[in-house]
Short mmCIF file of C-alpha atoms and ligand atoms in Angstrom, two decimals:
data_model
loop_
_atom_site.label_atom_id
_atom_site.label_comp_id
_atom_site.label_asym_id
_atom_site.label_seq_id
_atom_site.Cartn_x
_atom_site.Cartn_y
_atom_site.Cartn_z
CA UNK A 28 0.04 0.07 -0.01
CA UNK A 29 1.30 3.32 -0.96
CA UNK A 30 0.46 6.79 -2.42
CA UNK A 31 0.46 7.28 -6.15
CA UNK A 32 0.61 10.45 -8.16
CA UNK A 33 -1.21 9.63 -11.47
CA UNK A 34 -1.38 12.09 -14.30
CA UNK A 35 -4.25 11.59 -16.83
CA UNK A 36 -6.12 9.89 -14.06
CA UNK A 37 -9.55 11.19 -15.33
CA UNK A 38 -8.96 9.72 -18.76
CA UNK A 39 -10.05 6.52 -20.24
CA UNK A 40 -7.21 4.17 -18.84
CA UNK A 41 -6.44 6.52 -16.08
CA UNK A 42 -9.78 6.27 -14.53
CA UNK A 43 -9.61 2.46 -14.63
CA UNK A 44 -6.21 2.64 -13.10
CA UNK A 45 -7.18 5.06 -10.33
CA UNK A 46 -10.00 2.53 -9.42
CA UNK A 47 -7.67 -0.38 -9.58
CA UNK A 48 -5.06 1.38 -7.31
CA UNK A 49 -7.72 2.29 -4.86
CA UNK A 50 -9.25 -1.32 -4.83
CA UNK A 51 -5.81 -2.74 -3.84
CA UNK A 52 -5.26 -0.23 -1.00
CA UNK A 53 -3.28 2.48 -2.48
CA UNK A 54 -4.04 6.02 -2.15
CA UNK A 55 -4.34 8.17 -5.34
CA UNK A 56 -3.71 11.78 -6.31
CA UNK A 57 -5.15 12.19 -9.78
CA UNK A 58 -3.74 15.11 -11.69
CA UNK A 59 -5.64 16.05 -14.85
CA UNK A 60 -6.36 19.03 -16.81
CA UNK A 61 -9.48 17.53 -18.48
CA UNK A 62 -8.29 18.17 -21.95
CA UNK A 63 -9.56 14.78 -23.14
CA UNK A 64 -10.67 13.29 -19.91
CA UNK A 65 -13.79 13.95 -17.70
CA UNK A 66 -14.67 14.11 -14.06
CA UNK A 67 -17.66 11.81 -14.93
CA UNK A 68 -15.03 9.03 -15.35
CA UNK A 69 -14.03 9.44 -11.81
CA UNK A 70 -17.41 10.70 -10.26
CA UNK A 71 -17.67 7.56 -8.08
CA UNK A 72 -14.21 8.11 -6.54
CA UNK A 73 -14.69 11.80 -5.51
CA UNK A 74 -15.23 12.36 -1.77
CA UNK A 75 -13.16 9.30 -0.87
CA UNK A 76 -10.43 10.05 1.83
CA UNK A 77 -7.95 8.10 -0.26
CA UNK A 78 -8.56 9.83 -3.53
CA UNK A 79 -7.54 13.44 -4.26
CA UNK A 80 -8.27 15.21 -7.70
CA UNK A 81 -5.99 18.06 -8.75
CA UNK A 82 -7.08 19.96 -11.84
CA UNK A 83 -3.77 20.86 -13.35
CA UNK A 84 -1.84 21.05 -16.60
CA UNK A 85 1.37 18.87 -15.93
CA UNK A 86 3.31 20.97 -18.52
CA UNK A 87 3.53 23.61 -15.51
CA UNK A 88 5.67 22.18 -12.63
CA UNK A 89 3.73 21.29 -9.48
CA UNK A 90 4.36 19.94 -6.05
CA UNK A 91 2.57 17.43 -3.93
CA UNK A 92 2.53 17.46 -0.15
CA UNK A 93 3.17 14.33 1.89
CA UNK A 94 4.65 11.00 1.09
CA UNK A 95 4.62 9.77 -2.70
CA UNK A 96 5.60 6.25 -3.41
CA UNK A 97 4.90 6.15 -7.10
CA UNK A 98 4.50 8.57 -9.86
CA UNK A 99 2.71 7.44 -13.03
CA UNK A 100 2.61 9.58 -16.06
CA UNK A 101 -0.43 8.84 -18.10
CA UNK A 102 -1.51 12.31 -19.24
CA UNK A 103 -1.60 12.59 -23.07
CA UNK A 104 -4.32 12.76 -25.78
CA UNK A 105 -3.91 9.38 -27.36
CA UNK A 106 -6.44 9.44 -30.40
CA UNK A 107 -5.06 10.01 -33.94
CA UNK A 108 -8.00 12.22 -34.38
CA UNK A 109 -6.39 14.54 -31.86
CA UNK A 110 -2.83 14.56 -33.59
CA UNK A 111 -3.98 17.32 -36.01
CA UNK A 112 -6.32 19.16 -33.73
CA UNK A 113 -4.00 19.70 -30.59
CA UNK A 114 -0.42 18.81 -31.86
CA UNK A 115 1.38 21.33 -29.68
CA UNK A 116 -0.45 20.20 -26.53
CA UNK A 117 0.64 16.58 -27.30
CA UNK A 118 4.15 17.45 -27.89
CA UNK A 119 4.27 19.60 -24.55
CA UNK A 120 2.71 16.92 -22.31
CA UNK A 121 5.05 14.17 -23.71
CA UNK A 122 8.09 16.51 -23.22
CA UNK A 123 7.75 19.17 -20.55
CA UNK A 124 4.91 17.03 -18.86
CA UNK A 125 7.21 13.97 -18.62
CA UNK A 126 10.05 16.02 -17.20
CA UNK A 127 7.81 17.56 -14.55
CA UNK A 128 6.45 14.23 -13.46
CA UNK A 129 10.12 12.80 -13.39
CA UNK A 130 11.24 15.79 -11.31
CA UNK A 131 8.33 15.02 -8.87
CA UNK A 132 9.46 11.39 -8.53
CA UNK A 133 13.05 12.51 -8.03
CA UNK A 134 11.87 14.91 -5.21
CA UNK A 135 10.00 12.05 -3.49
CA UNK A 136 12.36 9.33 -4.31
CA UNK A 137 9.41 7.53 -5.74
CA UNK A 138 9.16 4.87 -8.30
CA UNK A 139 8.20 6.35 -11.86
CA UNK A 140 6.21 4.94 -14.71
CA UNK A 141 5.77 6.33 -18.13
CA UNK A 142 2.82 5.31 -20.39
CA UNK A 143 4.52 4.85 -23.73
CA UNK A 144 2.82 3.34 -26.81
CA UNK A 145 3.18 0.86 -29.64
CA UNK A 146 3.31 4.05 -31.74
CA UNK A 147 7.13 4.10 -31.01
CA UNK A 148 7.42 1.28 -33.43
CA UNK A 149 5.76 3.47 -36.20
CA UNK A 150 4.64 1.70 -39.27
CA UNK A 151 6.52 -1.41 -38.21
CA UNK A 152 8.74 -3.50 -40.52
CA UNK A 153 9.22 -6.21 -37.94
CA UNK A 154 6.12 -8.27 -37.08
CA UNK A 155 4.97 -8.98 -34.26
CA UNK A 156 6.92 -6.22 -32.43
CA UNK A 157 9.48 -7.14 -29.68
CA UNK A 158 10.77 -4.44 -27.32
CA UNK A 159 14.10 -4.83 -29.09
CA UNK A 160 12.75 -3.33 -32.23
CA UNK A 161 13.68 0.25 -32.72
CA UNK A 162 10.75 1.17 -35.05
CA UNK A 163 9.96 2.91 -38.27
CA UNK A 164 8.64 6.46 -37.50
CA UNK A 165 8.05 9.38 -40.01
CA UNK A 166 9.62 12.18 -37.91
CA UNK A 167 7.74 14.97 -39.61
CA UNK A 168 4.50 13.23 -40.46
CA UNK A 169 1.06 13.97 -39.00
CA UNK A 170 1.58 11.20 -36.36
CA UNK A 171 5.14 12.38 -35.32
CA UNK A 172 3.87 14.89 -32.76
CA UNK A 173 2.60 11.84 -30.71
CA UNK A 174 5.15 9.20 -31.75
CA UNK A 175 8.23 11.51 -31.29
CA UNK A 176 6.82 12.97 -27.94
CA UNK A 177 6.46 9.28 -26.67
CA UNK A 178 9.97 8.26 -27.88
CA UNK A 179 11.27 11.43 -25.98
CA UNK A 180 9.34 10.35 -23.00
CA UNK A 181 11.21 7.03 -23.03
CA UNK A 182 14.58 8.62 -23.68
CA UNK A 183 14.22 11.28 -20.86
CA UNK A 184 13.04 8.49 -18.46
CA UNK A 185 16.10 6.41 -19.12
CA UNK A 186 18.21 9.57 -18.69
CA UNK A 187 16.74 10.20 -15.35
CA UNK A 188 17.41 6.50 -14.36
CA UNK A 189 21.03 6.98 -15.40
CA UNK A 190 21.70 10.53 -13.90
CA UNK A 191 19.57 10.43 -10.78
CA UNK A 192 19.44 6.65 -10.27
CA UNK A 193 15.46 6.89 -10.57
CA UNK A 194 13.67 3.53 -10.27
CA UNK A 195 11.81 3.69 -13.66
CA UNK A 196 9.25 1.50 -15.65
CA UNK A 197 8.48 2.07 -19.34
CA UNK A 198 5.00 0.72 -20.34
CA UNK A 199 4.31 0.22 -24.10
CA UNK A 200 0.59 0.05 -24.34
CA UNK A 201 -1.08 -1.43 -27.48
CA UNK A 202 -4.54 -0.45 -28.65
CA UNK A 203 -6.62 -0.52 -25.62
CA UNK A 204 -10.44 -0.24 -25.43
CA UNK A 205 -13.28 -0.53 -23.09
CA UNK A 206 -15.75 1.40 -20.84
CA UNK A 207 -15.02 5.05 -20.26
CA UNK A 208 -13.80 5.74 -23.74
CA UNK A 209 -15.24 8.95 -25.22
CA UNK A 210 -17.91 8.04 -27.83
CA UNK A 211 -16.39 10.83 -30.02
CA UNK A 212 -12.90 9.94 -29.42
CA UNK A 213 -12.12 9.11 -32.98
CA UNK A 214 -10.44 5.74 -32.42
CA UNK A 215 -11.56 2.75 -34.32
CA UNK A 216 -13.43 0.73 -31.53
CA UNK A 217 -15.35 3.83 -30.24
CA UNK A 218 -16.28 5.14 -33.72
CA UNK A 219 -17.36 1.75 -35.05
CA UNK A 220 -19.36 0.67 -31.80
CA UNK A 221 -21.20 4.21 -31.68
CA UNK A 222 -21.93 4.02 -35.46
CA UNK A 223 -23.30 0.48 -35.14
CA UNK A 224 -25.39 1.46 -32.27
CA UNK A 225 -26.86 4.47 -33.90
CA UNK A 226 -27.49 2.44 -37.14
CA UNK A 227 -25.06 4.70 -39.13
CA UNK A 228 -22.46 3.39 -41.74
CA UNK A 229 -19.36 1.89 -40.11
CA UNK A 230 -16.39 4.06 -41.45
CA UNK A 231 -13.42 1.68 -42.32
CA UNK A 232 -10.47 3.71 -43.56
CA UNK A 233 -8.53 2.31 -46.58
CA UNK A 234 -9.59 -1.26 -47.70
CA UNK A 235 -9.62 -2.38 -43.98
CA UNK A 236 -6.78 -4.80 -44.46
CA UNK A 237 -4.56 -2.95 -41.88
CA UNK A 238 -4.20 -4.73 -38.68
CA UNK A 239 -4.33 -4.06 -34.95
CA UNK A 240 -4.39 -6.13 -31.86
CA UNK A 241 -7.10 -4.94 -29.23
CA UNK A 242 -6.64 -5.24 -25.44
CA UNK A 243 -9.60 -4.94 -23.07
CA UNK A 244 -8.93 -2.27 -20.51
CA UNK A 245 -9.29 -4.71 -17.55
CA UNK A 246 -6.48 -6.91 -18.79
CA UNK A 247 -4.43 -3.88 -19.67
CA UNK A 248 -4.64 -2.42 -16.01
CA UNK A 249 -3.81 -5.84 -14.63
CA UNK A 250 -0.59 -5.80 -16.75
CA UNK A 251 0.16 -2.15 -15.82
CA UNK A 252 -0.01 -2.81 -11.97
CA UNK A 253 2.10 -6.03 -12.48
CA UNK A 254 4.80 -4.01 -14.34
CA UNK A 255 4.63 -1.28 -11.59
CA UNK A 256 5.21 -3.87 -8.89
CA UNK A 257 8.13 -5.66 -10.66
CA UNK A 258 11.75 -4.66 -10.62
CA UNK A 259 12.24 -4.59 -14.37
CA UNK A 260 13.82 -1.45 -15.90
CA UNK A 261 13.26 -1.01 -19.64
CA UNK A 262 10.21 -1.02 -22.00
CA UNK A 263 7.64 -3.71 -21.74
CA UNK A 264 4.82 -4.39 -24.24
CA UNK A 265 1.49 -4.77 -22.64
CA UNK A 266 -1.11 -5.71 -25.11
CA UNK A 267 -3.30 -8.45 -26.51
CA UNK A 268 -1.38 -10.40 -29.38
CA UNK A 269 -4.78 -11.59 -31.08
CA UNK A 270 -4.54 -9.61 -34.44
CA UNK A 271 -7.55 -8.58 -36.53
CA UNK A 272 -7.91 -6.52 -39.75
CA UNK A 273 -9.94 -3.46 -39.32
CA UNK A 274 -12.60 -5.01 -41.63
CA UNK A 275 -12.69 -8.09 -39.17
CA UNK A 276 -13.03 -5.56 -36.31
CA UNK A 277 -15.98 -4.00 -38.21
CA UNK A 278 -17.50 -7.38 -38.58
CA UNK A 279 -16.98 -8.21 -34.81
CA UNK A 280 -18.68 -4.98 -34.01
CA UNK A 281 -21.74 -5.72 -36.10
CA UNK A 282 -21.95 -9.12 -34.40
CA UNK A 283 -21.59 -7.73 -30.91
CA UNK A 284 -24.36 -4.96 -31.49
CA UNK A 285 -26.67 -6.95 -33.87
CA UNK A 286 -26.48 -3.83 -36.02
CA UNK A 287 -27.80 -3.57 -39.51
CA UNK A 288 -25.20 -0.84 -40.52
CA UNK A 289 -23.42 -1.09 -43.84
CA UNK A 290 -19.75 -0.47 -44.01
CA UNK A 291 -18.56 2.55 -45.79
CA UNK A 292 -14.89 2.73 -47.07
CA UNK A 293 -13.13 6.14 -46.56
CA UNK A 294 -9.54 7.14 -47.42
CA UNK A 295 -6.69 5.72 -45.29
CA UNK A 296 -5.08 8.47 -43.19
CA UNK A 297 -1.30 9.37 -44.05
CA UNK A 298 1.30 7.11 -42.39
CA UNK A 299 -1.41 4.88 -40.86
CA UNK A 300 0.52 1.73 -39.66
CA UNK A 301 -0.24 -1.24 -41.83
CA UNK A 302 0.12 -3.91 -39.17
CA UNK A 303 0.52 -4.13 -35.39
CA UNK A 304 0.73 -6.92 -32.84
CA UNK A 305 2.61 -6.99 -29.72
CA UNK A 306 5.21 -9.68 -28.94
CA UNK A 307 4.41 -10.24 -25.15
CA UNK A 308 7.04 -12.91 -24.50
CA UNK A 309 8.82 -10.51 -22.11
CA UNK A 310 5.62 -9.67 -20.20
CA UNK A 311 4.69 -13.29 -19.82
CA UNK A 312 8.23 -14.23 -18.49
CA UNK A 313 8.81 -11.33 -16.09
CA UNK A 314 5.26 -10.58 -14.96
CA UNK A 315 3.54 -13.79 -15.56
CA UNK A 316 0.87 -11.68 -17.32
CA UNK A 317 -1.24 -12.33 -20.34
CA UNK A 318 -4.66 -10.99 -21.39
CA UNK A 319 -7.71 -13.16 -20.97
CA UNK A 320 -10.59 -11.15 -22.32
CA UNK A 321 -10.97 -11.65 -26.05
CA UNK A 322 -12.64 -9.32 -28.59
CA UNK A 323 -16.27 -10.55 -28.66
CA UNK A 324 -16.58 -10.32 -24.97
CA UNK A 325 -14.69 -6.99 -24.65
CA UNK A 326 -16.85 -5.50 -27.57
CA UNK A 327 -20.10 -6.78 -25.90
CA UNK A 328 -19.05 -5.03 -22.69
CA UNK A 329 -17.96 -1.83 -24.38
CA UNK A 330 -21.19 -1.77 -26.44
CA UNK A 331 -23.37 -2.07 -23.33
CA UNK A 332 -21.45 0.93 -21.82
CA UNK A 333 -22.01 3.08 -25.02
CA UNK A 334 -25.59 2.16 -25.11
CA UNK A 335 -26.17 3.47 -21.62
CA UNK A 336 -24.10 6.58 -22.34
CA UNK A 337 -25.78 7.38 -25.53
CA UNK A 338 -29.29 6.38 -24.04
CA UNK A 339 -29.77 3.82 -26.87
CA UNK A 340 -32.23 0.87 -26.53
CA UNK A 341 -30.71 -2.57 -25.83
CA UNK A 342 -31.01 -5.11 -28.76
CA UNK A 343 -33.90 -7.44 -28.76
CA UNK A 344 -33.29 -10.83 -26.91
P1 NAD B 406 -7.33 9.66 -22.71
O1 NAD B 406 -7.32 10.92 -23.60
O2 NAD B 406 -8.60 9.22 -22.28
O3 NAD B 406 -6.65 10.22 -21.33
C1 NAD B 406 -5.57 11.13 -21.25
C2 NAD B 406 -5.77 11.96 -20.00
O4 NAD B 406 -4.72 12.86 -19.92
C3 NAD B 406 -7.07 12.77 -20.10
O5 NAD B 406 -7.84 12.64 -18.93
C4 NAD B 406 -6.58 14.13 -20.37
O6 NAD B 406 -7.52 15.13 -19.87
C5 NAD B 406 -5.26 14.15 -19.63
N1 NAD B 406 -4.31 15.11 -20.01
C6 NAD B 406 -3.92 15.37 -21.37
N2 NAD B 406 -3.03 16.39 -21.24
C7 NAD B 406 -2.85 16.69 -20.00
C8 NAD B 406 -2.00 17.74 -19.36
N3 NAD B 406 -1.14 18.52 -20.18
N4 NAD B 406 -1.97 17.78 -18.03
C9 NAD B 406 -2.80 17.05 -17.38
N5 NAD B 406 -3.61 16.14 -17.89
C10 NAD B 406 -3.56 15.92 -19.27
O7 NAD B 406 -6.47 8.84 -23.41
P2 NAD B 406 -6.16 7.13 -22.82
O8 NAD B 406 -6.46 6.29 -24.04
O9 NAD B 406 -6.68 6.80 -21.63
O10 NAD B 406 -4.58 7.13 -22.71
C11 NAD B 406 -3.94 7.23 -21.44
C12 NAD B 406 -2.36 7.02 -21.69
O11 NAD B 406 -2.12 5.87 -22.38
C13 NAD B 406 -1.74 8.12 -22.68
O12 NAD B 406 -0.47 8.50 -22.17
C14 NAD B 406 -1.67 7.47 -23.96
O13 NAD B 406 -0.64 7.99 -24.83
C15 NAD B 406 -1.40 6.00 -23.58
N6 NAD B 406 -1.66 4.98 -24.58
C16 NAD B 406 -3.00 4.76 -24.73
C17 NAD B 406 -3.36 3.72 -25.66
C18 NAD B 406 -4.81 3.28 -25.88
O14 NAD B 406 -4.92 2.48 -26.66
N7 NAD B 406 -5.73 3.79 -25.19
C19 NAD B 406 -2.33 3.16 -26.35
C20 NAD B 406 -1.02 3.56 -26.31
C21 NAD B 406 -0.74 4.47 -25.21
N1 UDP B 407 -10.01 3.38 -38.35
C1 UDP B 407 -10.98 3.11 -39.19
N2 UDP B 407 -12.24 3.76 -38.96
C2 UDP B 407 -12.37 4.60 -37.97
C3 UDP B 407 -11.29 4.90 -37.03
C4 UDP B 407 -10.09 4.19 -37.34
O1 UDP B 407 -10.78 2.22 -40.13
O2 UDP B 407 -13.46 5.11 -37.83
C5 UDP B 407 -8.67 2.59 -38.54
C6 UDP B 407 -7.42 3.51 -38.65
O3 UDP B 407 -7.21 4.04 -39.90
C7 UDP B 407 -6.38 2.46 -38.18
C8 UDP B 407 -7.05 1.57 -37.19
O4 UDP B 407 -8.45 1.72 -37.59
O5 UDP B 407 -5.93 1.70 -39.24
C9 UDP B 407 -6.92 1.83 -35.68
O6 UDP B 407 -7.15 3.22 -35.56
P1 UDP B 407 -7.21 3.87 -34.19
O7 UDP B 407 -7.49 5.38 -34.26
O8 UDP B 407 -8.15 3.15 -33.13
O9 UDP B 407 -5.90 3.67 -33.59
P2 UDP B 407 -4.36 3.64 -34.01
O10 UDP B 407 -3.85 2.26 -33.84
O11 UDP B 407 -4.24 4.05 -35.45
O12 UDP B 407 -3.67 4.72 -33.19
#
């Protein structure tokens, strides 16, 4: 049991992580500027004596009174739809924001974890992607604001480890989905589920042959906590290795929702990675972790959440 400062704690993954930390007896200081998160995600936690919410932009340095055992940096917009909308905010939270969170960890001699991403592999030429692959990123393309900010985040984290002997963890998250996603977030799972529930056409970009490997948020959070608790310094992939084309994802969404929606093909965004699948050999070995919730079940749970949020009727039967 300890006290954890978590940036981005009012976001999709962060709100689940806040709850999981509290459930196991940790106290949480959730720091979030609500850029892409919402207090609705943490409404059930507010008022608890072991949960504090601090509305703050982590690109501005800040201090936390009292003991801090771990600092977890999860603040960052993460949807490709945001890369063009708020590119400078993304670069700032990945660079200055990471540095401020690292300084906080140094001050308190706390363990530090940075939420990195499969995007550090760019449009990967090695498949599946092990942690040892250095990636294939277009440094000036539309995704670079996110990819390079995250790569910088990993670099500065290792520099703090070397310079300040800080105890660090680097988490590489692969496509994660589940309850608490924003319906208008712009990512594939939320877009397709919301479209299916509303009876609108399902937008598949390109011919839908590009692949992703989708991890349900409950599995992801279990992996994150296992990584936080272990003593491994260096990047670790946490994701579900079951790979689907986006067309297969759309078909799974139609099955999960019973929707009659047609599929509409739209242009593929620039630099969209053609394939992605985590090699989780390392996570299995050092954490004994692997995901257990597969796509049909995860989609059904997420569809139920969106139906409630959108006030849409449940399907017959
Ligand atoms: P999200 O947008 O739901 O959550 C991000 C949170 O960070 C939001 O609550 C937002 O308000 C907050 N935030 C953004 N900028 C901030 C700032 N400057 N100061 C304080 N708070 C700020 O996204 P998410 O999907 O939950 O992602 C959480 C983390 O996981 C991010 O770091 C993201 O890059 C990483 N990640 C997510 C995925 C995924 O599939 N969801 C994949 C790879 C990496
Ligand atoms: N995508 C799609 N339709 C959508 C949203 C996304 O076909 O409405 C595609 C997108 O082009 C990408 C994949 O689905 O190939 C995953 O996109 P997402 O934004 O979820 O995450 P990414 O892995 O690209 O960061």
